[in-house]
Tab-separated table of C-alpha atoms in Angstrom:
chain	number	residue	atom	x	y	z
A	293	MET	CA	3.040	18.171	-17.712
A	294	GLY	CA	4.018	15.658	-15.012
A	295	LYS	CA	2.340	12.703	-13.832
A	296	THR	CA	-0.609	12.515	-11.825
A	297	ALA	CA	-0.508	9.861	-8.862
A	298	ILE	CA	-3.734	8.833	-6.839
A	299	VAL	CA	-3.213	7.883	-3.624
A	300	LEU	CA	-5.764	5.757	-1.256
A	301	GLY	CA	-4.956	5.712	2.294
A	302	ALA	CA	-3.015	8.971	2.565
A	303	THR	CA	-3.459	9.534	6.240
A	304	GLY	CA	-2.333	6.295	7.191
A	305	LEU	CA	1.281	5.311	8.260
A	306	THR	CA	2.654	4.425	5.058
A	307	GLY	CA	0.488	6.466	2.732
A	308	SER	CA	1.670	9.696	5.052
A	309	HIS	CA	5.357	8.948	3.938
A	310	LEU	CA	4.323	8.302	0.339
A	311	VAL	CA	2.436	11.338	-0.038
A	312	LYS	CA	5.452	13.585	1.309
A	313	SER	CA	8.030	11.581	-1.178
A	314	LEU	CA	5.205	12.485	-4.079
A	315	LEU	CA	5.450	16.196	-3.151
A	316	ASN	CA	9.274	16.371	-3.560
A	317	ASN	CA	9.413	14.213	-6.790
A	318	SER	CA	9.613	16.346	-9.715
A	319	TYR	CA	8.032	13.454	-11.776
A	320	TYR	CA	4.823	14.032	-10.564
A	321	SER	CA	2.605	17.608	-10.975
A	322	ARG	CA	-0.771	16.338	-9.375
A	323	ILE	CA	-1.499	13.990	-6.437
A	324	VAL	CA	-5.093	13.166	-6.025
A	325	LEU	CA	-6.121	11.793	-2.509
A	326	PHE	CA	-9.310	9.669	-2.046
A	327	SER	CA	-9.742	9.509	1.823
A	328	ARG	CA	-12.427	9.614	4.694
A	329	SER	CA	-10.437	12.521	6.418
A	330	THR	CA	-7.948	15.173	5.304
A	331	CYS	CA	-4.328	14.468	5.453
A	332	GLY	CA	-4.021	17.968	6.523
A	333	ILE	CA	-1.375	19.191	3.926
A	334	GLN	CA	-2.172	22.127	1.614
A	335	HIS	CA	0.018	22.143	-1.588
A	336	ALA	CA	-0.486	23.249	-4.937
A	337	LYS	CA	0.055	19.576	-6.266
A	338	ILE	CA	-2.562	17.966	-3.991
A	339	THR	CA	-6.416	17.530	-4.714
A	340	GLU	CA	-8.082	15.931	-1.575
A	341	TYR	CA	-11.548	14.329	-2.356
A	342	LEU	CA	-13.105	13.634	1.227
A	343	ILE	CA	-15.308	10.552	0.388
A	344	ASP	CA	-16.794	7.377	1.563
A	345	LEU	CA	-14.296	4.903	0.257
A	346	PHE	CA	-16.963	1.934	0.288
A	347	ASP	CA	-18.607	3.987	-2.617
A	348	LEU	CA	-15.326	4.546	-4.625
A	349	ASP	CA	-17.370	3.713	-7.728
A	350	SER	CA	-19.413	6.562	-7.539
A	351	TYR	CA	-16.662	8.902	-8.311
A	352	LYS	CA	-15.195	7.238	-11.413
A	353	THR	CA	-15.281	10.311	-13.369
A	354	LEU	CA	-12.544	12.162	-10.763
A	355	PHE	CA	-10.422	8.630	-10.611
A	356	ARG	CA	-7.763	9.363	-13.680
A	357	GLY	CA	-4.252	9.429	-13.373
A	358	ASP	CA	-1.257	7.510	-14.110
A	359	VAL	CA	-0.614	5.289	-11.149
A	360	VAL	CA	-2.774	4.109	-8.216
A	361	PHE	CA	-1.092	3.684	-4.941
A	362	CYS	CA	-3.690	1.666	-2.500
A	363	CYS	CA	-2.185	2.099	1.075
A	364	ILE	CA	-5.565	0.799	2.528
A	365	GLY	CA	-5.350	-1.191	5.667
A	366	THR	CA	-6.885	-1.972	9.000
A	367	THR	CA	-6.702	-4.116	12.129
A	368	LYS	CA	-8.729	-6.562	13.852
A	369	SER	CA	-8.741	-4.179	16.998
A	370	LYS	CA	-9.842	-1.336	15.080
A	371	THR	CA	-12.269	-2.976	12.948
A	372	PRO	CA	-13.571	-5.938	15.064
A	373	ASP	CA	-16.535	-6.636	13.064
A	374	LYS	CA	-15.591	-9.007	10.120
A	375	ALA	CA	-17.851	-7.805	7.340
A	376	LYS	CA	-16.908	-4.373	7.714
A	377	TYR	CA	-13.009	-5.456	7.890
A	378	HIS	CA	-13.684	-7.433	4.645
A	379	LYS	CA	-15.284	-4.127	2.757
A	380	VAL	CA	-11.801	-2.450	4.042
A	381	ASP	CA	-9.042	-4.758	3.231
A	382	TYR	CA	-10.787	-6.408	0.365
A	383	GLY	CA	-13.459	-4.213	-1.045
A	384	ILE	CA	-11.622	-0.919	-1.517
A	385	PRO	CA	-8.235	-2.010	-3.043
A	386	VAL	CA	-10.527	-4.457	-5.573
A	387	ALA	CA	-12.767	-1.268	-6.131
A	388	ALA	CA	-9.721	1.077	-6.798
A	389	ALA	CA	-8.028	-1.851	-9.086
A	390	THR	CA	-11.438	-2.213	-11.035
A	391	LEU	CA	-11.579	1.499	-11.740
A	392	CYS	CA	-8.032	1.138	-12.962
A	393	VAL	CA	-9.296	-0.930	-15.525
A	394	GLN	CA	-11.929	0.931	-16.494
A	395	ASN	CA	-10.220	4.150	-16.641
A	396	ASN	CA	-7.231	2.505	-18.511
A	397	ILE	CA	-4.857	3.266	-15.571
A	398	ASN	CA	-1.965	0.950	-16.467
A	399	ARG	CA	-0.098	0.805	-13.068
A	400	PHE	CA	-1.491	-0.533	-9.677
A	401	ILE	CA	0.472	-0.579	-6.497
A	402	CYS	CA	-0.906	-2.134	-3.434
A	403	ILE	CA	0.154	-2.903	0.171
A	404	SER	CA	-1.112	-6.159	1.163
A	405	ALA	CA	0.589	-8.439	3.954
A	406	LEU	CA	3.205	-11.302	4.493
A	407	GLY	CA	1.206	-14.443	4.751
A	408	ALA	CA	-1.485	-13.608	2.819
A	409	ASP	CA	-3.193	-16.920	1.254
A	410	ALA	CA	-6.755	-16.978	-0.108
A	411	THR	CA	-6.696	-20.706	1.308
A	412	SER	CA	-5.818	-19.755	4.893
A	413	ASN	CA	-7.779	-20.622	7.835
A	414	VAL	CA	-6.562	-17.019	9.283
A	415	PHE	CA	-9.371	-14.500	8.232
A	416	TYR	CA	-6.706	-11.731	7.856
A	417	ASN	CA	-4.370	-13.732	5.572
A	418	ARG	CA	-7.598	-15.051	3.822
A	419	THR	CA	-8.765	-11.827	3.201
A	420	LYS	CA	-5.550	-10.175	1.954
A	421	GLY	CA	-5.163	-13.164	-0.256
A	422	GLU	CA	-8.658	-12.982	-1.874
A	423	MET	CA	-8.274	-9.267	-2.672
A	424	GLN	CA	-4.500	-10.458	-4.285
A	425	ALA	CA	-6.117	-13.063	-6.633
A	426	VAL	CA	-8.938	-10.608	-7.627
A	427	VAL	CA	-6.542	-7.733	-8.256
A	428	LEU	CA	-4.143	-10.009	-10.258
A	429	SER	CA	-7.019	-11.511	-12.224
A	430	LEU	CA	-7.735	-8.079	-13.617
A	431	ASN	CA	-4.334	-8.139	-15.454
A	432	ILE	CA	-3.298	-4.526	-14.963
A	433	GLU	CA	-0.313	-4.125	-17.067
A	434	ASN	CA	1.808	-3.145	-14.059
A	435	THR	CA	0.396	-4.671	-11.117
A	436	TYR	CA	2.657	-4.837	-8.039
A	437	ILE	CA	1.244	-6.023	-4.460
A	438	LEU	CA	3.755	-5.407	-1.572
A	439	GLN	CA	3.507	-7.982	1.170
A	440	PRO	CA	5.365	-6.373	4.278
A	441	SER	CA	6.064	-8.173	7.407
A	442	LEU	CA	5.504	-6.308	10.530
A	443	ILE	CA	5.351	-2.519	9.998
A	444	THR	CA	7.057	-0.144	12.146
A	445	GLY	CA	7.034	3.494	12.468
A	446	GLY	CA	5.716	6.425	14.278
A	447	ARG	CA	1.886	6.036	14.628
A	448	ALA	CA	-0.143	8.615	16.016
A	449	GLU	CA	-2.391	5.790	17.430
A	450	PHE	CA	-1.425	3.192	19.892
A	451	ARG	CA	-1.966	-0.399	18.711
A	452	LEU	CA	-1.244	-2.684	21.805
A	453	GLY	CA	-0.772	-5.743	19.596
A	454	GLU	CA	1.800	-4.141	17.487
A	455	TYR	CA	3.576	-2.799	20.382
A	456	ILE	CA	3.882	-6.137	21.809
A	457	GLY	CA	4.605	-7.557	18.086
A	458	LYS	CA	7.719	-4.877	17.914
A	459	ILE	CA	9.471	-5.959	21.459
A	460	ILE	CA	9.077	-9.350	20.487
A	461	MET	CA	10.502	-8.887	16.916
A	462	GLY	CA	13.328	-6.606	18.471
A	463	ILE	CA	14.586	-9.287	20.886
A	464	THR	CA	14.326	-12.085	18.052
A	465	ALA	CA	15.548	-10.223	15.126
A	466	PRO	CA	19.055	-11.194	14.933
A	467	LEU	CA	17.690	-14.870	14.766
A	468	PHE	CA	15.924	-13.706	11.043
A	469	VAL	CA	18.607	-14.966	8.830
A	470	GLY	CA	18.377	-16.859	5.379
A	471	LYS	CA	14.705	-17.340	4.565
A	472	LEU	CA	13.639	-15.835	7.565
A	473	LYS	CA	14.688	-12.354	6.635
A	474	ARG	CA	11.087	-11.718	5.187
A	475	TYR	CA	9.805	-11.723	9.031
A	476	LYS	CA	11.850	-8.958	10.190
A	477	PRO	CA	9.957	-5.640	10.926
A	478	ILE	CA	10.016	-3.047	8.202
A	479	GLN	CA	9.661	0.432	8.304
A	480	SER	CA	6.593	2.115	6.735
A	481	LYS	CA	8.959	4.608	5.034
A	482	THR	CA	10.924	2.010	3.379
A	483	ILE	CA	7.478	0.564	2.220
A	484	ALA	CA	6.941	4.159	0.566
A	485	THR	CA	10.077	4.282	-1.040
A	486	ALA	CA	9.625	1.053	-2.663
A	487	MET	CA	6.274	1.923	-3.979
A	488	LEU	CA	7.559	4.829	-5.602
A	489	TRP	CA	10.460	3.063	-7.392
A	490	LEU	CA	7.823	0.503	-8.531
A	491	ALA	CA	5.808	3.544	-10.170
A	492	GLU	CA	8.890	4.566	-12.519
A	493	ASN	CA	10.452	0.930	-12.933
A	494	THR	CA	9.345	-2.587	-14.012
A	495	TYR	CA	9.864	-5.812	-11.526
A	496	GLU	CA	10.042	-9.309	-11.986
A	497	LEU	CA	7.724	-9.991	-9.404
A	498	GLN	CA	3.966	-8.799	-8.766
A	499	CYS	CA	3.776	-10.198	-5.353
A	500	ILE	CA	6.748	-8.765	-3.529
A	501	PRO	CA	7.644	-10.052	0.047
A	502	SER	CA	9.094	-7.985	2.523
A	503	GLU	CA	12.752	-8.741	2.148
A	504	LYS	CA	12.628	-7.428	-1.465
A	505	ILE	CA	10.763	-4.756	-0.476
A	506	LYS	CA	13.782	-3.621	1.583
A	507	GLU	CA	16.067	-4.336	-1.510
A	508	ILE	CA	14.204	-2.158	-3.941
A	509	ALA	CA	14.115	0.854	-1.428
A	510	ILE	CA	17.743	0.224	-1.020
A	511	LYS	CA	17.981	0.401	-4.485
A	512	TYR	CA	16.160	3.594	-5.102
A	513	ASP	CA	17.655	5.423	-2.418
A	514	ARG	CA	21.167	4.475	-3.559
A	515	ASN	CA	20.431	5.711	-7.281
A	516	ARG	CA	19.403	9.005	-5.785
A	517	ALA	CA	22.356	9.603	-3.774
């Protein structure tokens, strides 16, 4: 029997790439999805639970696997209400990590953001930083929090702020050298590839900045070639 992967956020940009990669990976025989809406993929490996993710605790008995991938995240434009925003970007990952502890799942891989800081005056960065602090305090044996810069890729929805950001980043990208490399945009597929590598290996950092995510993905692709 292969491993069981649990994915939250399978319908998102990175989560959708991750699910496709898991389907093509013989290491996993079962993929359990907890989502608000269907990913639209019918496959023998996939078990999909359409639930209220704010009530994840109620599904504790179903939350069993070998690794949990949390690809949950929202934006200010999509979720302008700060209380609801906090429930998404903080509440869901923390609830998932807590279930890992309760169900003895020893590998938790989560997407945060570059600039996450629990002491930040910026609500977005502070929320991500608070989430990271709580997740790390749970001491799950293999915890990896990815901190990507601006995530690019073909979204189904149009995000004006992200579109403008991509244009600016595209123009200024040649200036991002040395320590500034971490601020270069990163492809969603690259993040998914790095998450898959982290599910099967150990890494020296728990909080992994954008440029390190790219290095991990390159290493994974090179090893598979």
